[in-house]
Coordinates of C-alpha atoms and ligand atoms in Angstrom, one line a residue:
M986 CA 122.6 34.1 62.3
D987 CA 121.7 35.2 58.8
P988 CA 119.7 32.4 57.2
T989 CA 120.2 33.8 53.7
Q990 CA 124.0 33.3 53.9
N991 CA 125.6 30.0 54.6
P992 CA 128.2 30.2 56.0
P993 CA 127.6 33.7 57.3
S994 CA 129.8 36.4 55.9
P995 CA 132.3 37.8 58.4
D996 CA 130.6 41.2 58.6
S997 CA 127.1 39.8 59.0
W998 CA 127.2 39.9 62.9
W999 CA 127.7 43.6 63.1
K1000 CA 125.7 44.5 60.0
N1001 CA 122.6 42.3 60.6
G1002 CA 122.8 41.8 64.3
I1003 CA 121.8 43.7 67.4
V1004 CA 124.1 45.4 69.9
Y1005 CA 123.2 45.6 73.6
Q1006 CA 125.0 48.2 75.8
I1007 CA 125.8 47.1 79.3
Y1008 CA 126.7 49.8 81.9
P1009 CA 128.7 47.3 84.0
R1010 CA 128.3 49.1 87.4
S1011 CA 124.6 48.6 87.1
F1012 CA 123.9 45.4 85.3
Q1013 CA 124.6 42.5 87.8
D1014 CA 126.7 42.4 90.9
S1015 CA 128.1 39.0 91.8
D1016 CA 130.0 39.7 95.1
G1017 CA 127.6 41.9 97.1
D1018 CA 129.7 45.1 97.0
G1019 CA 126.8 46.9 95.3
I1020 CA 128.8 47.4 92.0
G1021 CA 128.0 45.3 89.0
D1022 CA 130.9 43.2 87.7
L1023 CA 132.2 40.8 85.0
R1024 CA 131.0 37.6 86.8
G1025 CA 127.7 39.3 87.1
I1026 CA 127.5 39.8 83.4
R1027 CA 128.5 36.2 82.9
Q1028 CA 125.6 35.1 85.0
R1029 CA 123.2 36.9 82.8
L1030 CA 124.4 35.7 79.4
D1031 CA 121.5 33.4 79.1
Y1032 CA 119.1 36.3 79.5
L1033 CA 120.9 38.1 76.7
V1034 CA 120.6 35.0 74.5
A1035 CA 116.9 34.7 75.3
L1036 CA 116.4 38.3 74.5
G1037 CA 118.0 37.6 71.1
V1038 CA 120.8 40.1 70.9
D1039 CA 124.1 39.4 69.0
A1040 CA 126.7 41.5 70.7
V1041 CA 127.3 43.2 74.1
W1042 CA 129.2 46.5 74.4
I1043 CA 130.5 46.9 77.9
S1044 CA 131.2 50.5 79.1
P1045 CA 134.7 50.9 80.5
I1046 CA 135.9 48.3 83.1
Y1047 CA 139.6 49.2 83.2
P1048 CA 141.5 50.3 86.3
S1049 CA 140.2 53.8 87.1
P1050 CA 139.9 56.2 90.0
M1051 CA 136.3 56.5 88.9
A1052 CA 136.2 60.3 88.7
D1053 CA 134.1 59.7 85.6
F1054 CA 133.1 56.1 86.4
G1055 CA 135.6 54.3 84.3
Y1056 CA 135.9 56.9 81.4
D1057 CA 139.1 58.0 83.3
I1058 CA 141.4 55.0 82.6
S1059 CA 144.7 54.5 84.5
D1060 CA 145.8 51.4 82.7
Y1061 CA 144.5 50.4 79.2
C1062 CA 145.6 46.8 79.6
A1063 CA 144.0 45.6 82.8
F1064 CA 140.8 45.6 84.7
D1065 CA 139.6 47.4 87.8
A1066 CA 139.4 44.9 90.7
R1067 CA 135.9 46.1 91.4
F1068 CA 134.8 44.6 88.0
G1069 CA 137.0 41.5 88.2
T1070 CA 140.2 40.0 86.8
L1071 CA 141.6 39.2 83.4
A1072 CA 140.7 35.6 84.1
D1073 CA 137.1 36.6 84.8
F1074 CA 137.1 38.5 81.5
D1075 CA 138.6 35.6 79.5
E1076 CA 135.9 33.4 81.0
L1077 CA 133.2 35.9 80.0
V1078 CA 134.5 36.1 76.5
R1079 CA 134.6 32.3 76.2
G1080 CA 131.2 31.9 77.6
A1081 CA 129.8 34.6 75.3
H1082 CA 131.4 33.1 72.3
A1083 CA 130.1 29.7 73.1
L1084 CA 126.6 31.1 73.1
G1085 CA 127.2 33.0 69.8
L1086 CA 127.5 36.4 71.4
K1087 CA 130.2 38.9 70.5
V1088 CA 132.0 41.1 73.0
I1089 CA 132.7 44.8 72.3
L1090 CA 134.9 46.8 74.7
D1091 CA 134.6 50.5 75.3
F1092 CA 137.8 52.3 74.5
V1093 CA 138.7 55.8 75.6
P1094 CA 141.7 57.1 73.5
N1095 CA 141.1 60.9 73.9
H1096 CA 142.1 61.1 77.5
T1097 CA 143.5 59.0 80.3
S1098 CA 143.1 59.4 84.1
D1099 CA 145.4 61.9 85.7
Q1100 CA 146.5 58.8 87.7
H1101 CA 147.7 57.0 84.5
P1102 CA 151.5 56.4 84.8
W1103 CA 151.9 58.2 81.4
F1104 CA 150.4 61.4 82.8
M1105 CA 152.2 61.1 86.2
Q1106 CA 155.4 61.0 84.2
S1107 CA 154.3 63.7 81.9
R1108 CA 153.5 66.1 84.7
S1109 CA 156.7 65.3 86.6
S1110 CA 158.9 67.7 84.7
R1111 CA 159.0 69.7 81.5
Q1112 CA 162.0 67.5 80.4
D1113 CA 160.3 64.2 80.9
P1114 CA 160.2 62.1 77.7
K1115 CA 156.4 61.7 78.2
R1116 CA 155.9 65.5 78.6
D1117 CA 154.6 65.7 75.0
W1118 CA 152.3 62.8 75.3
Y1119 CA 149.8 65.2 76.7
I1120 CA 148.9 68.8 75.7
W1121 CA 150.9 71.3 77.7
R1122 CA 150.9 75.0 77.0
D1123 CA 152.4 78.1 78.7
P1124 CA 149.9 80.4 80.4
A1125 CA 148.5 83.4 78.5
P1126 CA 150.4 86.7 79.1
D1127 CA 148.0 87.5 82.0
G1128 CA 148.7 84.1 83.6
G1129 CA 145.3 82.7 82.6
P1130 CA 144.5 79.6 80.4
P1131 CA 146.2 79.5 76.9
N1132 CA 142.9 79.9 75.1
N1133 CA 139.1 79.9 75.7
C1134 CA 138.4 76.2 75.3
L1135 CA 135.8 74.8 77.6
S1136 CA 135.5 71.5 79.3
N1137 CA 132.4 69.4 78.3
F1138 CA 131.8 69.0 82.0
G1139 CA 131.8 72.7 82.8
G1140 CA 134.6 75.3 83.4
P1141 CA 137.8 75.9 81.4
A1142 CA 139.4 72.9 79.5
W1143 CA 142.8 73.9 81.0
T1144 CA 144.2 73.3 84.5
L1145 CA 147.5 74.9 85.7
D1146 CA 150.1 72.5 87.0
A1147 CA 151.8 74.8 89.6
A1148 CA 154.9 72.7 89.9
T1149 CA 155.9 72.9 86.2
G1150 CA 154.2 76.2 85.5
Q1151 CA 152.2 75.1 82.4
Y1152 CA 148.5 74.3 81.7
Y1153 CA 147.3 70.9 80.5
L1154 CA 144.2 70.4 78.3
H1155 CA 141.3 68.3 79.4
S1156 CA 138.2 68.2 77.2
F1157 CA 136.3 66.6 80.2
L1158 CA 137.3 66.6 83.9
R1159 CA 140.6 67.9 85.1
E1160 CA 141.1 64.3 86.2
Q1161 CA 140.9 63.3 82.4
P1162 CA 143.9 64.9 80.7
D1163 CA 143.8 64.7 76.8
L1164 CA 146.5 62.7 75.1
D1165 CA 148.3 64.5 72.2
W1166 CA 147.3 62.5 69.2
R1167 CA 149.6 64.5 67.0
N1168 CA 152.4 62.5 68.7
P1169 CA 153.2 59.3 66.9
D1170 CA 154.4 57.6 70.1
V1171 CA 151.0 58.1 71.6
R1172 CA 149.4 56.6 68.6
A1173 CA 151.7 53.6 68.6
A1174 CA 151.1 53.0 72.4
V1175 CA 147.3 53.2 72.1
Y1176 CA 147.2 51.0 69.1
E1177 CA 149.2 48.4 71.0
A1178 CA 146.6 48.5 73.7
L1179 CA 143.9 47.8 71.1
R1180 CA 146.0 44.8 69.9
F1181 CA 146.3 43.6 73.5
W1182 CA 142.5 43.2 73.6
L1183 CA 142.1 41.9 70.1
R1184 CA 144.6 39.1 70.9
R1185 CA 142.4 38.3 73.9
G1186 CA 139.5 37.7 71.5
V1187 CA 137.4 40.9 71.8
D1188 CA 135.2 41.4 68.7
G1189 CA 135.5 45.2 68.5
F1190 CA 135.5 48.5 70.3
R1191 CA 133.2 51.4 70.9
I1192 CA 135.5 54.4 70.6
D1193 CA 134.8 57.2 73.0
V1194 CA 134.5 60.8 71.6
L1195 CA 136.3 59.8 68.5
Y1196 CA 135.8 63.2 66.9
H1197 CA 137.6 65.0 69.7
L1198 CA 141.0 63.3 69.2
V1199 CA 142.8 66.2 67.5
K1200 CA 143.0 69.8 68.5
D1201 CA 144.0 72.9 66.5
A1202 CA 147.8 73.1 66.0
L1203 CA 147.6 76.9 66.6
F1204 CA 145.4 76.6 69.7
R1205 CA 143.0 79.3 68.4
D1206 CA 140.0 80.4 70.5
N1207 CA 136.7 78.8 69.7
P1208 CA 134.1 81.2 68.4
A1209 CA 130.9 82.1 70.3
N1210 CA 127.8 80.0 69.5
P1211 CA 125.2 82.5 68.4
A1212 CA 122.4 79.9 69.1
F1213 CA 123.4 79.4 72.7
V1214 CA 120.6 79.8 75.2
P1215 CA 121.9 81.0 78.6
G1216 CA 121.2 78.5 81.3
G1217 CA 121.9 75.6 79.0
D1218 CA 124.9 73.3 79.0
P1219 CA 127.7 76.0 79.4
S1220 CA 130.1 74.0 77.1
H1221 CA 127.7 74.8 74.3
S1222 CA 128.3 78.5 74.6
L1223 CA 131.2 78.1 72.1
L1224 CA 131.3 76.4 68.7
P1225 CA 133.9 73.5 68.8
L1226 CA 135.5 74.7 65.6
Y1227 CA 139.1 74.1 66.8
T1228 CA 138.5 71.2 69.2
A1229 CA 136.3 68.7 67.4
D1230 CA 136.1 66.9 64.0
L1231 CA 139.4 68.3 62.7
P1232 CA 140.4 66.8 59.3
E1233 CA 143.4 65.1 60.9
V1234 CA 141.0 62.8 62.9
Q1235 CA 140.3 61.0 59.6
D1236 CA 144.0 59.8 59.4
I1237 CA 143.7 58.3 62.9
V1238 CA 140.4 56.6 62.0
R1239 CA 142.0 54.9 59.1
E1240 CA 144.9 53.8 61.2
M1241 CA 142.6 52.4 63.9
R1242 CA 140.7 50.5 61.2
A1243 CA 143.9 49.0 59.9
V1244 CA 144.7 47.8 63.4
V1245 CA 141.4 46.0 63.9
D1246 CA 141.3 44.7 60.3
A1247 CA 144.5 42.9 60.8
F1248 CA 142.6 40.7 63.3
S1249 CA 139.6 40.0 61.2
N1250 CA 139.2 36.4 60.0
A1251 CA 136.8 34.1 58.4
Q1252 CA 135.0 33.7 61.8
G1253 CA 134.2 37.4 61.9
E1254 CA 135.3 41.0 61.3
R1255 CA 136.4 43.0 64.3
V1256 CA 134.3 46.1 64.5
L1257 CA 134.8 49.8 65.3
I1258 CA 131.9 51.8 66.5
G1259 CA 132.5 55.5 66.8
E1260 CA 130.9 57.8 69.3
L1261 CA 130.2 60.9 67.2
Y1262 CA 127.8 63.7 68.0
L1263 CA 128.0 65.4 64.7
P1264 CA 125.7 66.9 62.0
L1265 CA 124.6 64.3 59.4
A1266 CA 127.1 65.3 56.6
R1267 CA 130.0 65.2 59.0
L1268 CA 128.9 61.9 60.5
M1269 CA 129.1 60.3 57.1
A1270 CA 132.7 61.3 56.7
Y1271 CA 133.6 58.7 59.4
Y1272 CA 132.7 55.9 57.1
G1273 CA 136.0 56.9 55.4
L1274 CA 134.9 56.4 51.8
D1275 CA 138.1 56.7 49.7
S1276 CA 138.5 57.5 46.0
N1277 CA 138.4 53.8 45.1
G1278 CA 135.0 53.4 46.8
V1279 CA 136.4 51.5 49.7
L1280 CA 135.1 52.3 53.2
Q1281 CA 138.2 52.7 55.4
G1282 CA 136.7 54.4 58.5
V1283 CA 134.7 53.0 61.4
Q1284 CA 132.2 50.4 60.3
L1285 CA 129.5 52.0 62.5
P1286 CA 129.6 55.7 63.2
F1287 CA 126.9 55.9 65.9
N1288 CA 123.8 57.5 64.6
F1289 CA 122.3 59.4 67.6
Q1290 CA 119.5 61.2 65.7
L1291 CA 116.7 59.3 67.5
I1292 CA 118.1 60.2 70.9
G1293 CA 117.6 64.0 70.4
A1294 CA 114.6 64.0 68.0
Q1295 CA 111.3 65.5 68.8
W1296 CA 108.9 62.5 68.9
Q1297 CA 106.6 63.5 66.0
A1298 CA 105.8 61.5 62.9
D1299 CA 106.9 64.1 60.4
V1300 CA 110.2 64.7 62.2
I1301 CA 111.0 61.0 62.5
H1302 CA 110.0 60.3 58.9
R1303 CA 112.2 63.1 57.7
L1304 CA 115.3 62.1 59.7
V1305 CA 115.1 58.5 58.6
H1306 CA 114.7 59.6 55.0
D1307 CA 117.6 62.0 55.2
Y1308 CA 119.9 59.5 57.0
E1309 CA 119.2 56.9 54.4
A1310 CA 119.8 59.4 51.6
A1311 CA 123.1 60.6 53.1
L1312 CA 124.8 57.2 53.5
P1313 CA 127.8 56.6 51.2
P1314 CA 127.5 53.6 48.9
G1315 CA 127.9 50.3 50.8
A1316 CA 127.8 52.0 54.2
A1317 CA 126.0 50.1 57.0
P1318 CA 123.4 52.2 58.8
N1319 CA 122.8 52.0 62.5
W1320 CA 120.3 53.4 65.1
V1321 CA 120.4 54.2 68.8
L1322 CA 117.5 55.0 71.1
G1323 CA 119.4 55.5 74.4
N1324 CA 122.7 55.3 76.2
H1325 CA 124.3 56.0 79.5
D1326 CA 124.7 59.7 78.7
K1327 CA 121.1 60.6 77.7
P1328 CA 117.7 60.4 79.3
R1329 CA 115.9 57.1 78.8
I1330 CA 113.5 56.7 76.0
A1331 CA 110.6 55.7 78.3
S1332 CA 111.0 58.9 80.2
R1333 CA 111.4 61.1 77.1
V1334 CA 108.3 59.8 75.3
G1335 CA 106.2 57.9 77.8
P1336 CA 105.5 54.2 78.1
L1337 CA 103.2 53.7 75.1
R1338 CA 105.3 55.7 72.7
A1339 CA 108.3 53.8 74.0
R1340 CA 106.7 50.7 72.6
L1341 CA 106.4 52.4 69.2
A1342 CA 110.0 53.4 69.5
A1343 CA 111.0 49.8 70.1
M1344 CA 109.3 48.8 66.9
L1345 CA 110.9 51.6 65.0
L1346 CA 114.4 50.8 66.3
L1347 CA 114.0 47.1 65.5
T1348 CA 112.4 47.4 62.0
L1349 CA 114.6 50.2 60.5
R1350 CA 117.4 49.3 58.2
G1351 CA 120.7 49.2 60.2
T1352 CA 122.3 47.8 63.3
P1353 CA 120.2 48.7 66.4
T1354 CA 121.9 49.4 69.7
L1355 CA 119.8 48.7 72.8
Y1356 CA 120.6 50.3 76.2
Y1357 CA 120.3 47.9 79.1
G1358 CA 116.9 48.2 80.9
D1359 CA 115.1 49.9 78.0
E1360 CA 113.8 46.5 77.1
I1361 CA 111.8 46.5 80.3
G1362 CA 110.8 50.1 80.0
M1363 CA 113.1 51.4 82.8
T1364 CA 112.7 55.1 83.4
D1365 CA 115.0 57.9 84.6
V1366 CA 115.3 57.9 88.4
S1367 CA 115.4 61.1 90.2
I1368 CA 118.5 61.1 92.5
P1369 CA 118.4 63.2 95.7
P1370 CA 121.2 65.7 95.9
D1371 CA 123.1 63.9 98.6
E1372 CA 123.2 60.7 96.6
V1373 CA 124.5 62.3 93.3
Q1374 CA 127.4 60.3 91.8
D1375 CA 127.9 61.8 88.4
P1376 CA 130.6 64.5 88.2
F1377 CA 128.7 66.3 85.5
E1378 CA 125.8 66.9 87.9
K1379 CA 128.2 67.8 90.7
N1380 CA 129.9 70.4 88.4
E1381 CA 126.7 71.8 86.9
P1382 CA 124.0 71.1 89.6
G1383 CA 120.3 71.4 88.9
K1384 CA 120.5 71.9 85.2
G1385 CA 119.2 68.5 84.3
L1386 CA 122.6 67.5 82.9
G1387 CA 123.4 64.7 85.3
R1388 CA 123.5 61.1 84.1
D1389 CA 122.8 59.1 87.2
P1390 CA 119.0 58.9 86.4
Q1391 CA 119.6 56.7 83.4
R1392 CA 122.3 54.6 85.1
T1393 CA 120.3 52.9 88.0
P1394 CA 120.6 49.2 88.7
M1395 CA 118.9 46.7 86.4
Q1396 CA 115.6 45.5 87.8
W1397 CA 115.8 41.7 87.6
S1398 CA 113.3 40.4 90.2
T1399 CA 111.2 41.1 93.3
G1400 CA 114.1 39.7 95.4
A1401 CA 116.4 41.8 97.6
H1402 CA 117.7 44.9 95.8
A1403 CA 115.8 43.8 92.7
G1404 CA 118.1 40.8 92.2
F1405 CA 120.9 43.2 91.2
S1406 CA 123.1 42.7 94.3
Q1407 CA 123.2 41.1 97.8
G1408 CA 124.4 44.5 99.1
K1409 CA 123.4 48.1 98.9
P1410 CA 123.6 49.2 95.3
W1411 CA 126.0 52.0 94.4
L1412 CA 123.1 54.0 93.1
R1413 CA 119.5 53.8 94.2
L1414 CA 117.0 51.6 92.4
A1415 CA 113.9 53.0 90.7
D1416 CA 111.0 53.1 93.1
D1417 CA 109.0 50.8 90.9
W1418 CA 111.4 47.9 90.8
A1419 CA 109.1 45.6 92.7
T1420 CA 106.4 45.9 90.0
H1421 CA 108.7 46.5 87.0
N1422 CA 111.3 43.8 86.6
V1423 CA 112.5 41.1 84.3
D1424 CA 110.9 38.2 86.2
L1425 CA 107.4 39.7 86.2
Q1426 CA 107.6 40.8 82.6
Q1427 CA 108.9 37.4 81.5
A1428 CA 105.5 36.0 82.7
D1429 CA 103.4 38.7 81.0
A1430 CA 102.7 38.6 77.3
A1431 CA 101.7 42.2 77.3
S1432 CA 104.9 43.5 78.8
M1433 CA 107.6 45.6 77.3
L1434 CA 110.0 42.7 77.6
A1435 CA 107.7 40.4 75.7
L1436 CA 107.3 43.0 73.0
Y1437 CA 111.1 43.4 72.7
R1438 CA 111.6 39.6 72.5
R1439 CA 108.9 39.3 69.8
L1440 CA 110.3 42.1 67.7
I1441 CA 113.9 40.8 68.0
A1442 CA 112.8 37.3 67.1
L1443 CA 111.0 38.7 64.1
R1444 CA 114.0 40.7 63.1
R1445 CA 116.2 37.7 63.3
A1446 CA 113.8 35.5 61.4
E1447 CA 113.0 37.9 58.6
P1448 CA 115.9 38.7 56.2
A1449 CA 113.7 41.7 55.0
L1450 CA 114.2 43.2 58.5
H1451 CA 117.8 42.4 59.2
A1452 CA 119.2 42.6 55.7
G1453 CA 116.6 44.0 53.4
A1454 CA 116.1 47.2 51.6
W1455 CA 114.2 50.2 53.0
E1456 CA 111.8 52.4 51.2
P1457 CA 109.4 55.1 52.5
V1458 CA 105.7 54.5 52.2
D1459 CA 103.0 57.2 52.3
A1460 CA 100.4 56.3 54.8
G1461 CA 99.0 59.7 55.7
A1462 CA 99.7 62.2 58.4
D1463 CA 100.8 61.0 61.8
V1464 CA 101.8 57.6 60.5
V1465 CA 105.5 56.8 60.0
A1466 CA 105.5 54.1 57.3
Y1467 CA 108.1 52.2 55.3
A1468 CA 108.6 48.9 53.5
R1469 CA 111.4 46.5 54.1
S1470 CA 112.0 43.9 51.4
F1471 CA 114.3 41.0 50.6
A1472 CA 114.0 38.9 47.5
Q1473 CA 110.2 38.4 47.0
R1474 CA 109.3 39.2 50.6
R1475 CA 107.9 42.6 51.4
L1476 CA 107.0 43.8 54.9
V1477 CA 105.3 47.1 55.7
V1478 CA 105.8 48.9 59.0
L1479 CA 103.1 51.4 60.1
L1480 CA 103.6 53.4 63.2
N1481 CA 100.7 55.6 64.3
F1482 CA 102.1 58.5 66.3
A1483 CA 98.7 60.0 67.0
E1484 CA 96.8 59.5 70.2
A1485 CA 93.7 58.6 68.2
P1486 CA 93.0 55.7 65.7
R1487 CA 94.1 56.3 62.1
D1488 CA 92.8 54.6 59.0
V1489 CA 95.4 53.7 56.5
D1490 CA 94.6 53.2 52.8
G1491 CA 94.8 49.5 52.1
S1492 CA 96.8 50.0 48.9
V1493 CA 100.0 50.5 50.9
V1494 CA 100.1 46.7 51.5
G1495 CA 98.2 45.4 48.4
A1496 CA 95.4 42.9 48.3
K1497 CA 96.1 41.0 51.5
A1498 CA 98.4 41.3 54.5
D1499 CA 99.1 39.4 57.7
V1500 CA 99.9 41.1 61.0
L1501 CA 103.3 39.8 62.1
A1502 CA 103.5 42.1 65.2
S1503 CA 101.7 44.9 66.9
T1504 CA 102.8 47.1 69.8
R1505 CA 99.3 46.7 71.3
P1506 CA 98.7 43.3 72.7
E1507 CA 95.0 43.4 71.9
R1508 CA 95.3 43.2 68.1
A1509 CA 94.2 39.9 66.7
G1510 CA 94.5 40.6 63.0
L1511 CA 93.3 43.0 60.4
Q1512 CA 89.6 43.3 61.2
G1513 CA 87.6 43.1 58.0
G1514 CA 90.7 43.8 55.9
L1515 CA 90.6 47.5 57.1
L1516 CA 93.9 49.0 58.1
T1517 CA 92.7 50.8 61.2
L1518 CA 95.6 51.5 63.6
Q1519 CA 94.8 52.0 67.2
A1520 CA 96.1 55.1 69.0
L1521 CA 99.9 54.9 69.3
E1522 CA 99.9 51.5 67.6
G1523 CA 102.6 50.2 65.4
V1524 CA 102.3 47.1 63.2
V1525 CA 104.5 45.0 61.0
L1526 CA 102.6 43.6 58.1
A1527 CA 103.6 40.9 55.6
C1528 CA 102.3 41.6 52.1
A1529 CA 101.0 38.5 50.3
N1530 CA 102.8 37.8 47.0
E1531 CA 100.4 38.8 44.2
Ligands
NOJ614 C1 131.5 60.0 76.4 C2 131.0 59.0 77.3 O1 129.9 58.3 76.8 C3 130.7 59.7 78.6 O2 130.0 58.9 79.5 C4 132.0 60.2 79.2 O3 131.8 60.9 80.3 C5 132.8 61.1 78.2 N1 132.8 60.5 76.9 C6 134.2 61.3 78.6 O4 134.9 60.1 78.4
MG615 MG1 130.5 43.6 92.5

């Protein structure tokens, strides 16, 4: 994969490659039940290879009552029949590996389903040996919850179990009780589940809400958030001082890293990707830099800054600069534009800016993660109230917090149900599926898909893009500009965020430059040597060696 290294180093796939997130319910259904599945993913591996990605991350497919669509797991070492069998998965992994694709599973250690046998035992009696696998507390003196902690999905984070007279903690739904990570038996059991999958050949894990794993030993109240705007996400009314990013989480991160490292070999390292919504300085702590300069944390702490950023040149320039500056020595950067929890990029910034965003994502230094469907410019789909599926929307209706809009079925073709399923999809398709789909875009050189393929091919072909250095370039207001270089090769990326053309001083690229890519299909080259960017145009230029 990396032409500069022969044979490739074991870490090159996750450092230099591209990760593609599949939301399995919505990617491809193979059996007509309207729910995407493992065989469906297998049918689409060729598409992923043609797109040019290196690894797929599959959102949870374990047995689950689906209160939170798989993020409520009732068995860590099996699959939900709706998605397929272990044999289907083994075949998927074999097929993916044969095509050079890595497979990353989603893993949810903070909580299980309330239907997990561990929790059913735990709640069965105060004396049960698994009682202390979860977080149980006596009621407050007034009979209410033990402290003020709030669920991320609305309401208190505590639910009373009437039969045993205690409350249990759930950072998300009441159907998702939190495990007690202070208990060594819990750690051992969950690490054993990780090993189960590592033995089956998975190449890594995306770890759900990694920063939430440990809670305050004294169960103190979280303080009020002075910046909270009433009407917003109610869980943000408190600062998560005693419920997130506690120092003890770092011990667990190191332990998990040791578990996966034990399975790394010459063919490849196993990777840990951490889901972390944290301020920059705290995010960096999850690389786990120790006093010997060794990185012992997760290899890729997810960098979500582009997901929440205001889409303005100065804002984007500053956040890239600050992120690069904050990285510990040797740490591998990464970038994310969208996921199953956040509005889609094409809806956040509009279709033309989404093309600029694609170029940004695929030319920055660091592993890009693509969210399925963004490569064809899929947009958020408004879901009528009687079709809502997401529990977050059901708990907090009408606040724009629901996540169904970004989880609609992949638009493959003009065939029945967009080629997603033979049956009625579990969630409605976007209205535009007959005109916006993979088949049509494949045949259209001006399409979003064609742009993604060109940019991914360029990133793969150019060591400067997948493995090179990054350095900011000053190209004037409204233009985000940087250079990527490797050995003697220097590329300059110019992204015009303005809705009008912008002239860029030719000195940023030197005497002569070739256009390797543009977000606007109509550019032929550099007219007359002048660097005039069209409105909302991004270009990748190769500087001639002087
Ligand atoms: C983060 C996941 O990305 C989200 O989809 C899920 O609902 C919560 N964690 C709870 O597991
Ligand atoms: Mg199915």
